[in-house]
Amino acid sequence: MDTKLLKITSSKDTEQIKTAAEILKSGGIVAIPTETVYGLAANAYNTKAIQRIFAAKGRPQDNPLIVHIAEKDTLYELAVDIPETAFALADRFWPGPLTIILKKSQKLPDSVTAGLGTVAIRLPSNEVARAIIKMCGFPLAAPSANLSGRPSPTSAEHVIMDLYGKIDAIVLSDNSEVGVESTVITLASDRPRLLRPGAVTPEDLRQILPDLQIDPAVFAEPEPGVKVQSPGMKYKHYSPKAKIVLVEGNSPDFIRFVNSKKGPGVYALCFSDDAQFLEVPYVIYGKTADEKEQASHLFSALRELDSKSAKIAYAHAPKKDGIGLAVYNRLIRAAAFEVVRL
Ligand code: TXA
Ligand code: MG
């Protein structure tokens, strides 16, 4: 299939924005930039287009999509029984990297929500994303624009690697600033619950939701047989071809441990301060204690391990507070929950 490449770096690139919207209006699927990661978008009201997203990504049918909107009022089209706290969260964190799960309206097709009675909604801050949604005049369902199981794409090049020839168009825009996917919370359960950590942190959310719970799947592998609240949490995710082992410990201990593992195909996925003492090849994903930088480089670092011939990579675990919790959550999945505590 012929994939169009559309260069759109600002909301003023009107001609190309129109082209992207035309493709979406006619049932096409288009990769668009957002501030978190690139998304693979389709008209949320067009079931055929939604099914094409699942096919292009190889996505399991039971994993629902996030619906992206450009105006807060669109909430009324997509959701019912909206609690006051949803509006408080929207006023505080939208536009931005927060996804809110609410009871679904009848209008939205079941294909988007994988048959669940709830819908995940987000209003992105990326101006190109919002301009495209506005030009369409309908909300866009969009999962991350990677092949299922691969690290999420934080640049147009990552999308090209995974989906060129499989989708109608790819918007060429800036790299995603945040670098990890949005924070996902549900307001459709008895108590508000964090399902996926992101740049909007538990500390931020507790200003509006003092009784916020953190789903156990954020930190650890769901127990067999336990129903996970967010279907995406049960998959081994973000996996590069190399085996990843997450290593928790300070810098000297990490360096000693990794050097003791030296051998063919052995890599470190480390902080810049670890690098000079390592006796194995390495990929750096940020400075020590700069969790924001670690988040923005994590997925490209995982892809870089693939482009080298890494067989196993020992990853230095981040601190678990602030956005570090999101980095830890992605890494522990990349590592299929294999953690070494030093
Ligand atoms: O930052 C992001 O959220 C990016 C950009 C493109 O917006 N999108 C993204 O989509 O990460 P995706 O499909 O890769 O992840 C969506 C997650 C999945 O874990 C899915 O299971 C969960 O959100 N989800 C979606 N709808 C849900 C629902 N109704 N109930 C529970 N979990 C839901
Ligand atoms: Mg994804």
mmCIF file of C-alpha atoms and ligand atoms in Angstrom:
data_model
loop_
_atom_site.group_PDB
_atom_site.id
_atom_site.type_symbol
_atom_site.label_atom_id
_atom_site.label_comp_id
_atom_site.label_asym_id
_atom_site.label_seq_id
_atom_site.Cartn_x
_atom_site.Cartn_y
_atom_site.Cartn_z
ATOM 1 C CA MET A 1 0.000 0.000 0.000
ATOM 2 C CA ASP A 2 1.095 3.524 -0.805
ATOM 3 C CA THR A 3 1.813 5.540 2.381
ATOM 4 C CA LYS A 4 1.741 9.343 1.976
ATOM 5 C CA LEU A 5 4.267 11.346 3.977
ATOM 6 C CA LEU A 6 2.848 14.715 5.129
ATOM 7 C CA LYS A 7 5.206 17.248 6.703
ATOM 8 C CA ILE A 8 3.253 19.196 9.361
ATOM 9 C CA THR A 9 5.231 21.006 12.038
ATOM 10 C CA SER A 10 2.726 23.677 13.054
ATOM 11 C CA SER A 11 -1.014 24.297 13.149
ATOM 12 C CA LYS A 12 -0.418 26.825 10.339
ATOM 13 C CA ASP A 13 0.488 24.132 7.774
ATOM 14 C CA THR A 14 -3.130 24.289 6.649
ATOM 15 C CA GLU A 15 -2.845 22.549 3.273
ATOM 16 C CA GLN A 16 -1.216 19.424 4.682
ATOM 17 C CA ILE A 17 -3.589 19.420 7.680
ATOM 18 C CA LYS A 18 -6.484 19.442 5.204
ATOM 19 C CA THR A 19 -4.956 16.510 3.336
ATOM 20 C CA ALA A 20 -4.615 14.501 6.574
ATOM 21 C CA ALA A 21 -8.244 15.321 7.494
ATOM 22 C CA GLU A 22 -9.506 14.334 4.029
ATOM 23 C CA ILE A 23 -7.835 10.921 4.343
ATOM 24 C CA LEU A 24 -9.388 10.446 7.799
ATOM 25 C CA LYS A 25 -12.834 11.580 6.559
ATOM 26 C CA SER A 26 -12.753 8.953 3.829
ATOM 27 C CA GLY A 27 -12.049 6.164 6.344
ATOM 28 C CA GLY A 28 -8.243 6.190 6.143
ATOM 29 C CA ILE A 29 -5.762 5.657 8.970
ATOM 30 C CA VAL A 30 -3.050 8.260 9.608
ATOM 31 C CA ALA A 31 -0.130 8.386 12.070
ATOM 32 C CA ILE A 32 -0.113 11.732 13.897
ATOM 33 C CA PRO A 33 2.262 13.329 16.421
ATOM 34 C CA THR A 34 1.212 13.887 20.030
ATOM 35 C CA GLU A 35 3.209 15.216 22.995
ATOM 36 C CA THR A 36 3.490 11.697 24.461
ATOM 37 C CA VAL A 37 4.126 9.324 21.525
ATOM 38 C CA TYR A 38 2.921 9.172 17.893
ATOM 39 C CA GLY A 39 -0.606 7.788 17.504
ATOM 40 C CA LEU A 40 -2.279 5.840 14.692
ATOM 41 C CA ALA A 41 -5.568 7.686 14.156
ATOM 42 C CA ALA A 42 -8.964 6.900 12.626
ATOM 43 C CA ASN A 43 -12.464 8.387 12.816
ATOM 44 C CA ALA A 44 -13.775 7.111 16.174
ATOM 45 C CA TYR A 45 -17.258 6.725 14.654
ATOM 46 C CA ASN A 46 -16.134 4.593 11.693
ATOM 47 C CA THR A 47 -15.917 0.911 12.653
ATOM 48 C CA LYS A 48 -14.275 -0.140 9.369
ATOM 49 C CA ALA A 49 -11.491 2.398 9.885
ATOM 50 C CA ILE A 50 -11.065 1.252 13.515
ATOM 51 C CA GLN A 51 -10.697 -2.348 12.361
ATOM 52 C CA ARG A 52 -7.949 -1.269 9.970
ATOM 53 C CA ILE A 53 -5.985 0.093 12.963
ATOM 54 C CA PHE A 54 -6.126 -3.293 14.705
ATOM 55 C CA ALA A 55 -5.024 -5.036 11.507
ATOM 56 C CA ALA A 56 -2.128 -2.656 10.718
ATOM 57 C CA LYS A 57 -0.708 -2.894 14.267
ATOM 58 C CA GLY A 58 -1.427 -6.588 14.794
ATOM 59 C CA ARG A 59 -3.223 -5.465 17.958
ATOM 60 C CA PRO A 60 -5.158 -7.980 20.111
ATOM 61 C CA GLN A 61 -8.903 -7.415 19.554
ATOM 62 C CA ASP A 62 -9.639 -7.104 23.272
ATOM 63 C CA ASN A 63 -7.406 -4.044 23.784
ATOM 64 C CA PRO A 64 -9.492 -0.826 23.577
ATOM 65 C CA LEU A 65 -8.334 2.450 21.998
ATOM 66 C CA ILE A 66 -8.049 5.978 23.438
ATOM 67 C CA VAL A 67 -10.326 8.598 21.850
ATOM 68 C CA HIS A 68 -8.665 11.972 21.197
ATOM 69 C CA ILE A 69 -10.679 15.199 21.256
ATOM 70 C CA ALA A 70 -9.872 18.876 20.615
ATOM 71 C CA GLU A 71 -12.572 20.527 22.776
ATOM 72 C CA LYS A 72 -13.625 19.586 26.315
ATOM 73 C CA ASP A 73 -17.304 19.714 25.304
ATOM 74 C CA THR A 74 -16.860 16.627 23.112
ATOM 75 C CA LEU A 75 -16.900 14.696 26.426
ATOM 76 C CA TYR A 76 -20.705 14.928 26.326
ATOM 77 C CA GLU A 77 -20.808 13.065 22.985
ATOM 78 C CA LEU A 78 -18.591 10.230 24.128
ATOM 79 C CA ALA A 79 -19.435 9.655 27.792
ATOM 80 C CA VAL A 80 -22.420 9.514 30.141
ATOM 81 C CA ASP A 81 -22.793 9.961 33.942
ATOM 82 C CA ILE A 82 -19.703 12.189 33.929
ATOM 83 C CA PRO A 83 -18.652 12.951 37.533
ATOM 84 C CA GLU A 84 -17.672 16.489 38.621
ATOM 85 C CA THR A 85 -14.100 15.316 39.191
ATOM 86 C CA ALA A 86 -13.739 14.630 35.462
ATOM 87 C CA PHE A 87 -14.320 18.312 34.721
ATOM 88 C CA ALA A 88 -11.949 19.332 37.512
ATOM 89 C CA LEU A 89 -9.250 17.063 36.034
ATOM 90 C CA ALA A 90 -9.932 18.370 32.520
ATOM 91 C CA ASP A 91 -9.622 21.987 33.707
ATOM 92 C CA ARG A 92 -6.355 21.269 35.492
ATOM 93 C CA PHE A 93 -4.575 18.860 33.097
ATOM 94 C CA TRP A 94 -6.064 19.302 29.602
ATOM 95 C CA PRO A 95 -4.750 19.863 27.062
ATOM 96 C CA GLY A 96 -2.095 17.371 28.154
ATOM 97 C CA PRO A 97 -0.948 13.797 28.773
ATOM 98 C CA LEU A 98 -3.881 12.569 30.887
ATOM 99 C CA THR A 99 -6.436 9.969 29.737
ATOM 100 C CA ILE A 100 -9.691 9.692 31.683
ATOM 101 C CA ILE A 101 -11.894 6.580 31.571
ATOM 102 C CA LEU A 102 -15.634 7.209 31.862
ATOM 103 C CA LYS A 103 -18.883 5.375 31.159
ATOM 104 C CA LYS A 104 -19.328 5.131 27.398
ATOM 105 C CA SER A 105 -22.168 6.744 25.431
ATOM 106 C CA GLN A 106 -24.283 4.740 22.954
ATOM 107 C CA LYS A 107 -23.026 6.865 20.074
ATOM 108 C CA LEU A 108 -19.516 5.426 20.156
ATOM 109 C CA PRO A 109 -19.097 2.062 18.383
ATOM 110 C CA ASP A 110 -18.069 -0.996 20.420
ATOM 111 C CA SER A 111 -15.084 -1.544 18.115
ATOM 112 C CA VAL A 112 -13.259 1.407 19.764
ATOM 113 C CA THR A 113 -13.751 0.177 23.321
ATOM 114 C CA ALA A 114 -13.350 -3.541 22.575
ATOM 115 C CA GLY A 115 -16.888 -4.100 23.844
ATOM 116 C CA LEU A 116 -16.266 -2.510 27.280
ATOM 117 C CA GLY A 117 -18.900 -0.247 28.829
ATOM 118 C CA THR A 118 -16.258 2.457 29.312
ATOM 119 C CA VAL A 119 -14.278 4.806 27.073
ATOM 120 C CA ALA A 120 -10.788 6.311 27.495
ATOM 121 C CA ILE A 121 -10.613 9.979 26.464
ATOM 122 C CA ARG A 122 -7.781 12.466 26.124
ATOM 123 C CA LEU A 123 -7.278 16.021 24.855
ATOM 124 C CA PRO A 124 -3.670 16.237 23.660
ATOM 125 C CA SER A 125 -1.579 19.407 23.950
ATOM 126 C CA ASN A 126 0.262 18.849 20.655
ATOM 127 C CA GLU A 127 -0.995 21.640 18.358
ATOM 128 C CA VAL A 128 -0.691 19.578 15.165
ATOM 129 C CA ALA A 129 -2.802 16.790 16.682
ATOM 130 C CA ARG A 130 -5.466 19.262 17.772
ATOM 131 C CA ALA A 131 -5.510 21.048 14.397
ATOM 132 C CA ILE A 132 -6.085 17.719 12.621
ATOM 133 C CA ILE A 133 -8.914 16.718 15.007
ATOM 134 C CA LYS A 134 -10.556 20.144 14.555
ATOM 135 C CA MET A 135 -10.290 19.966 10.777
ATOM 136 C CA CYS A 136 -11.919 16.501 10.839
ATOM 137 C CA GLY A 137 -14.829 17.605 13.014
ATOM 138 C CA PHE A 138 -14.965 14.190 14.726
ATOM 139 C CA PRO A 139 -12.907 12.587 17.519
ATOM 140 C CA LEU A 140 -9.969 10.347 16.597
ATOM 141 C CA ALA A 141 -9.426 6.905 18.086
ATOM 142 C CA ALA A 142 -5.670 6.354 18.285
ATOM 143 C CA PRO A 143 -3.416 3.787 19.921
ATOM 144 C CA SER A 144 0.346 4.297 19.787
ATOM 145 C CA ALA A 145 1.611 4.061 16.179
ATOM 146 C CA ASN A 146 3.913 1.052 16.628
ATOM 147 C CA LEU A 147 3.539 -2.588 15.685
ATOM 148 C CA SER A 148 1.946 -4.320 18.651
ATOM 149 C CA GLY A 149 4.628 -5.388 21.141
ATOM 150 C CA ARG A 150 7.291 -2.969 19.822
ATOM 151 C CA PRO A 151 8.420 0.120 21.755
ATOM 152 C CA SER A 152 6.063 3.091 21.234
ATOM 153 C CA PRO A 153 7.212 5.578 18.560
ATOM 154 C CA THR A 154 8.567 8.922 19.696
ATOM 155 C CA SER A 155 9.612 10.095 16.214
ATOM 156 C CA ALA A 156 8.206 9.918 12.686
ATOM 157 C CA GLU A 157 11.180 7.657 11.775
ATOM 158 C CA HIS A 158 10.026 5.089 14.361
ATOM 159 C CA VAL A 159 6.564 5.092 12.750
ATOM 160 C CA ILE A 160 8.068 4.671 9.279
ATOM 161 C CA MET A 161 10.095 1.678 10.535
ATOM 162 C CA ASP A 162 6.987 -0.084 11.876
ATOM 163 C CA LEU A 163 4.080 0.974 9.632
ATOM 164 C CA TYR A 164 5.291 2.297 6.249
ATOM 165 C CA GLY A 165 3.314 0.519 3.527
ATOM 166 C CA LYS A 166 0.606 -0.556 5.996
ATOM 167 C CA ILE A 167 -1.263 2.739 6.574
ATOM 168 C CA ASP A 168 -2.563 5.632 4.430
ATOM 169 C CA ALA A 169 -0.325 8.430 5.704
ATOM 170 C CA ILE A 170 2.327 9.379 8.245
ATOM 171 C CA VAL A 171 2.611 12.954 9.510
ATOM 172 C CA LEU A 172 6.267 13.995 9.695
ATOM 173 C CA SER A 173 6.546 16.282 12.708
ATOM 174 C CA ASP A 174 8.745 16.931 15.742
ATOM 175 C CA ASN A 175 9.812 14.208 18.177
ATOM 176 C CA SER A 176 7.382 13.618 21.074
ATOM 177 C CA GLU A 177 8.547 15.686 24.055
ATOM 178 C CA VAL A 178 7.228 13.532 26.894
ATOM 179 C CA GLY A 179 8.318 10.205 25.381
ATOM 180 C CA VAL A 180 6.071 7.873 27.412
ATOM 181 C CA GLU A 181 2.345 7.388 26.844
ATOM 182 C CA SER A 182 -0.303 9.328 28.754
ATOM 183 C CA THR A 183 -1.308 8.716 32.347
ATOM 184 C CA VAL A 184 -4.500 6.605 32.373
ATOM 185 C CA ILE A 185 -6.987 6.852 35.248
ATOM 186 C CA THR A 186 -10.475 5.468 35.594
ATOM 187 C CA LEU A 187 -13.383 7.346 37.136
ATOM 188 C CA ALA A 188 -15.750 4.545 36.153
ATOM 189 C CA SER A 189 -14.916 2.333 39.158
ATOM 190 C CA ASP A 190 -15.949 2.808 42.813
ATOM 191 C CA ARG A 191 -12.792 4.733 43.627
ATOM 192 C CA PRO A 192 -10.598 6.644 41.155
ATOM 193 C CA ARG A 193 -7.710 4.451 40.127
ATOM 194 C CA LEU A 194 -4.429 4.967 38.294
ATOM 195 C CA LEU A 195 -4.069 2.276 35.611
ATOM 196 C CA ARG A 196 -1.003 3.524 33.748
ATOM 197 C CA PRO A 197 1.497 6.087 35.086
ATOM 198 C CA GLY A 198 2.677 8.940 32.849
ATOM 199 C CA ALA A 199 3.806 12.558 32.938
ATOM 200 C CA VAL A 200 0.809 13.555 35.066
ATOM 201 C CA THR A 201 1.991 11.967 38.317
ATOM 202 C CA PRO A 202 0.063 10.449 41.256
ATOM 203 C CA GLU A 203 1.136 13.486 43.315
ATOM 204 C CA ASP A 204 -0.423 15.812 40.692
ATOM 205 C CA LEU A 205 -3.635 13.785 40.560
ATOM 206 C CA ARG A 206 -4.057 13.613 44.337
ATOM 207 C CA GLN A 207 -4.576 17.396 44.406
ATOM 208 C CA ILE A 208 -7.963 16.686 42.808
ATOM 209 C CA LEU A 209 -8.432 13.013 43.725
ATOM 210 C CA PRO A 210 -7.208 12.614 47.327
ATOM 211 C CA ASP A 211 -8.543 9.033 47.395
ATOM 212 C CA LEU A 212 -6.715 7.905 44.233
ATOM 213 C CA GLN A 213 -5.683 4.237 44.290
ATOM 214 C CA ILE A 214 -2.774 2.854 42.306
ATOM 215 C CA ASP A 215 -3.558 -0.343 40.439
ATOM 216 C CA PRO A 216 -1.188 -3.164 41.498
ATOM 217 C CA ALA A 217 -0.484 -3.841 37.787
ATOM 218 C CA VAL A 218 1.487 -0.569 37.699
ATOM 219 C CA PHE A 219 4.357 -2.189 39.633
ATOM 220 C CA ALA A 220 4.100 -5.898 39.096
ATOM 221 C CA GLU A 221 2.927 -8.717 36.897
ATOM 222 C CA PRO A 222 -0.815 -9.331 37.191
ATOM 223 C CA GLU A 223 -1.491 -12.638 38.983
ATOM 224 C CA PRO A 224 -2.693 -15.364 36.595
ATOM 225 C CA GLY A 225 -6.485 -15.417 36.521
ATOM 226 C CA VAL A 226 -6.892 -11.910 37.970
ATOM 227 C CA LYS A 227 -8.892 -9.636 35.666
ATOM 228 C CA VAL A 228 -6.819 -6.547 34.857
ATOM 229 C CA GLN A 229 -8.693 -3.227 34.709
ATOM 230 C CA SER A 230 -6.780 -2.041 31.668
ATOM 231 C CA PRO A 231 -6.381 -4.764 29.030
ATOM 232 C CA GLY A 232 -3.111 -3.208 27.791
ATOM 233 C CA MET A 233 -1.499 -3.945 31.168
ATOM 234 C CA LYS A 234 -1.508 -7.678 30.715
ATOM 235 C CA TYR A 235 0.662 -7.757 27.626
ATOM 236 C CA LYS A 236 4.425 -7.940 27.614
ATOM 237 C CA HIS A 237 4.958 -4.577 26.055
ATOM 238 C CA TYR A 238 7.616 -2.297 24.726
ATOM 239 C CA SER A 239 9.870 -5.206 24.025
ATOM 240 C CA PRO A 240 12.978 -4.793 21.930
ATOM 241 C CA LYS A 241 14.423 -7.995 20.443
ATOM 242 C CA ALA A 242 17.103 -8.080 23.127
ATOM 243 C CA LYS A 243 16.149 -9.599 26.478
ATOM 244 C CA ILE A 244 15.964 -6.854 29.091
ATOM 245 C CA VAL A 245 16.748 -7.379 32.775
ATOM 246 C CA LEU A 246 15.883 -4.527 35.124
ATOM 247 C CA VAL A 247 18.568 -3.877 37.758
ATOM 248 C CA GLU A 248 17.762 -1.866 40.887
ATOM 249 C CA GLY A 249 20.701 -0.426 42.780
ATOM 250 C CA ASN A 250 23.081 2.516 43.057
ATOM 251 C CA SER A 251 25.608 3.370 40.362
ATOM 252 C CA PRO A 252 28.699 1.550 41.794
ATOM 253 C CA ASP A 253 26.674 -1.626 42.431
ATOM 254 C CA PHE A 254 25.096 -1.465 38.971
ATOM 255 C CA ILE A 255 28.505 -1.035 37.306
ATOM 256 C CA ARG A 256 30.058 -3.923 39.264
ATOM 257 C CA PHE A 257 27.099 -6.183 38.495
ATOM 258 C CA VAL A 258 27.026 -5.430 34.765
ATOM 259 C CA ASN A 259 30.810 -5.745 34.374
ATOM 260 C CA SER A 260 30.592 -9.210 35.954
ATOM 261 C CA LYS A 261 28.190 -10.230 33.152
ATOM 262 C CA LYS A 262 30.553 -9.174 30.316
ATOM 263 C CA GLY A 263 30.241 -11.409 27.226
ATOM 264 C CA PRO A 264 29.084 -11.552 23.590
ATOM 265 C CA GLY A 265 25.916 -9.504 22.964
ATOM 266 C CA VAL A 266 25.780 -8.220 26.573
ATOM 267 C CA TYR A 267 24.785 -4.539 26.824
ATOM 268 C CA ALA A 268 23.933 -1.997 29.487
ATOM 269 C CA LEU A 269 20.973 0.365 29.227
ATOM 270 C CA CYS A 270 22.258 2.995 31.601
ATOM 271 C CA PHE A 271 22.521 6.577 32.822
ATOM 272 C CA SER A 272 25.207 8.876 31.413
ATOM 273 C CA ASP A 273 27.089 8.835 34.750
ATOM 274 C CA ASP A 274 27.404 5.016 34.691
ATOM 275 C CA ALA A 275 28.879 4.906 31.199
ATOM 276 C CA GLN A 276 32.578 5.693 31.696
ATOM 277 C CA PHE A 277 33.054 2.811 34.159
ATOM 278 C CA LEU A 278 31.331 0.133 32.125
ATOM 279 C CA GLU A 279 33.310 -2.653 30.444
ATOM 280 C CA VAL A 280 30.386 -3.675 28.225
ATOM 281 C CA PRO A 281 28.862 -1.705 25.326
ATOM 282 C CA TYR A 282 25.995 0.515 26.399
ATOM 283 C CA VAL A 283 23.068 2.690 25.351
ATOM 284 C CA ILE A 284 22.398 5.747 27.534
ATOM 285 C CA TYR A 285 18.795 6.747 28.242
ATOM 286 C CA GLY A 286 19.304 9.858 30.356
ATOM 287 C CA LYS A 287 21.165 11.407 33.253
ATOM 288 C CA THR A 288 20.970 9.899 36.767
ATOM 289 C CA ALA A 289 18.033 11.406 38.662
ATOM 290 C CA ASP A 290 16.675 13.195 35.582
ATOM 291 C CA GLU A 291 13.531 11.114 35.179
ATOM 292 C CA LYS A 292 12.058 13.552 32.644
ATOM 293 C CA GLU A 293 15.014 13.081 30.323
ATOM 294 C CA GLN A 294 14.926 9.298 30.896
ATOM 295 C CA ALA A 295 11.241 9.256 29.855
ATOM 296 C CA SER A 296 11.902 11.168 26.664
ATOM 297 C CA HIS A 297 14.745 8.854 25.560
ATOM 298 C CA LEU A 298 13.568 5.460 26.826
ATOM 299 C CA PHE A 299 11.776 4.156 23.733
ATOM 300 C CA SER A 300 14.417 5.332 21.247
ATOM 301 C CA ALA A 301 17.070 3.718 23.489
ATOM 302 C CA LEU A 302 15.161 0.398 23.395
ATOM 303 C CA ARG A 303 15.027 0.627 19.595
ATOM 304 C CA GLU A 304 18.746 1.435 19.489
ATOM 305 C CA LEU A 305 19.515 -1.807 21.351
ATOM 306 C CA ASP A 306 17.823 -3.600 18.457
ATOM 307 C CA SER A 307 19.818 -1.804 15.812
ATOM 308 C CA LYS A 308 23.022 -2.940 17.576
ATOM 309 C CA SER A 309 23.062 -6.708 17.955
ATOM 310 C CA ALA A 310 22.296 -6.706 21.680
ATOM 311 C CA LYS A 311 21.216 -10.134 22.971
ATOM 312 C CA ILE A 312 20.692 -9.095 26.579
ATOM 313 C CA ALA A 313 20.662 -5.640 28.143
ATOM 314 C CA TYR A 314 20.891 -4.885 31.868
ATOM 315 C CA ALA A 315 18.826 -1.754 32.447
ATOM 316 C CA HIS A 316 19.587 0.570 35.362
ATOM 317 C CA ALA A 317 16.235 1.136 37.075
ATOM 318 C CA PRO A 318 15.003 4.714 37.554
ATOM 319 C CA LYS A 319 13.679 6.214 40.781
ATOM 320 C CA LYS A 320 9.988 5.417 41.119
ATOM 321 C CA ASP A 321 8.693 8.867 41.959
ATOM 322 C CA GLY A 322 7.302 11.582 39.700
ATOM 323 C CA ILE A 323 7.502 10.612 36.040
ATOM 324 C CA GLY A 324 10.104 7.995 37.112
ATOM 325 C CA LEU A 325 7.168 5.734 38.005
ATOM 326 C CA ALA A 326 6.129 5.782 34.317
ATOM 327 C CA VAL A 327 9.666 4.938 33.199
ATOM 328 C CA TYR A 328 9.845 2.087 35.731
ATOM 329 C CA ASN A 329 6.425 0.789 34.625
ATOM 330 C CA ARG A 330 7.511 0.614 30.946
ATOM 331 C CA LEU A 331 10.899 -0.940 31.748
ATOM 332 C CA ILE A 332 9.492 -3.640 34.003
ATOM 333 C CA ARG A 333 7.223 -4.683 31.104
ATOM 334 C CA ALA A 334 10.080 -4.563 28.601
ATOM 335 C CA ALA A 335 11.885 -6.869 31.055
ATOM 336 C CA ALA A 336 8.869 -9.199 31.252
ATOM 337 C CA PHE A 337 8.999 -8.526 35.019
ATOM 338 C CA GLU A 338 12.551 -9.859 35.475
ATOM 339 C CA VAL A 339 14.124 -7.668 38.163
ATOM 340 C CA VAL A 340 17.464 -7.981 39.976
ATOM 341 C CA ARG A 341 17.641 -6.064 43.284
ATOM 342 C CA LEU A 342 21.225 -5.351 44.353
HETATM 343 O O1 TXA B 1 -0.245 8.864 25.142
HETATM 344 C C1 TXA B 1 -1.067 8.041 24.768
HETATM 345 O O2 TXA B 1 -2.000 7.657 25.485
HETATM 346 C C2 TXA B 1 -0.938 7.512 23.329
HETATM 347 C C3 TXA B 1 -1.160 8.677 22.382
HETATM 348 C C4 TXA B 1 -1.218 8.254 20.945
HETATM 349 O O3 TXA B 1 -2.298 9.381 22.760
HETATM 350 N N1 TXA B 1 -1.847 6.436 23.102
HETATM 351 C C5 TXA B 1 -1.676 5.211 23.651
HETATM 352 O O4 TXA B 1 -2.618 4.282 23.238
HETATM 353 O O5 TXA B 1 -0.773 4.943 24.408
HETATM 354 P P1 TXA B 1 -2.422 2.711 23.489
HETATM 355 O O6 TXA B 1 -3.554 2.088 22.767
HETATM 356 O O7 TXA B 1 -1.079 2.306 23.110
HETATM 357 O O8 TXA B 1 -2.691 2.534 25.009
HETATM 358 C C6 TXA B 1 -3.995 2.696 25.524
HETATM 359 C C7 TXA B 1 -4.105 2.032 26.864
HETATM 360 C C8 TXA B 1 -4.100 0.532 26.749
HETATM 361 O O9 TXA B 1 -3.356 -0.006 27.834
HETATM 362 C C9 TXA B 1 -5.580 0.188 26.868
HETATM 363 O O10 TXA B 1 -5.784 -1.099 27.394
HETATM 364 C C10 TXA B 1 -6.078 1.272 27.818
HETATM 365 O O11 TXA B 1 -5.337 2.420 27.456
HETATM 366 N N2 TXA B 1 -7.513 1.550 27.647
HETATM 367 C C11 TXA B 1 -8.138 2.122 26.595
HETATM 368 N N3 TXA B 1 -9.463 2.167 26.795
HETATM 369 C C12 TXA B 1 -9.713 1.613 28.008
HETATM 370 C C13 TXA B 1 -10.890 1.348 28.778
HETATM 371 N N4 TXA B 1 -12.086 1.682 28.353
HETATM 372 N N5 TXA B 1 -10.731 0.740 29.981
HETATM 373 C C14 TXA B 1 -9.499 0.400 30.445
HETATM 374 N N6 TXA B 1 -8.354 0.623 29.763
HETATM 375 C C15 TXA B 1 -8.453 1.207 28.559
HETATM 376 MG MG MG B 2 0.563 1.216 22.809
#
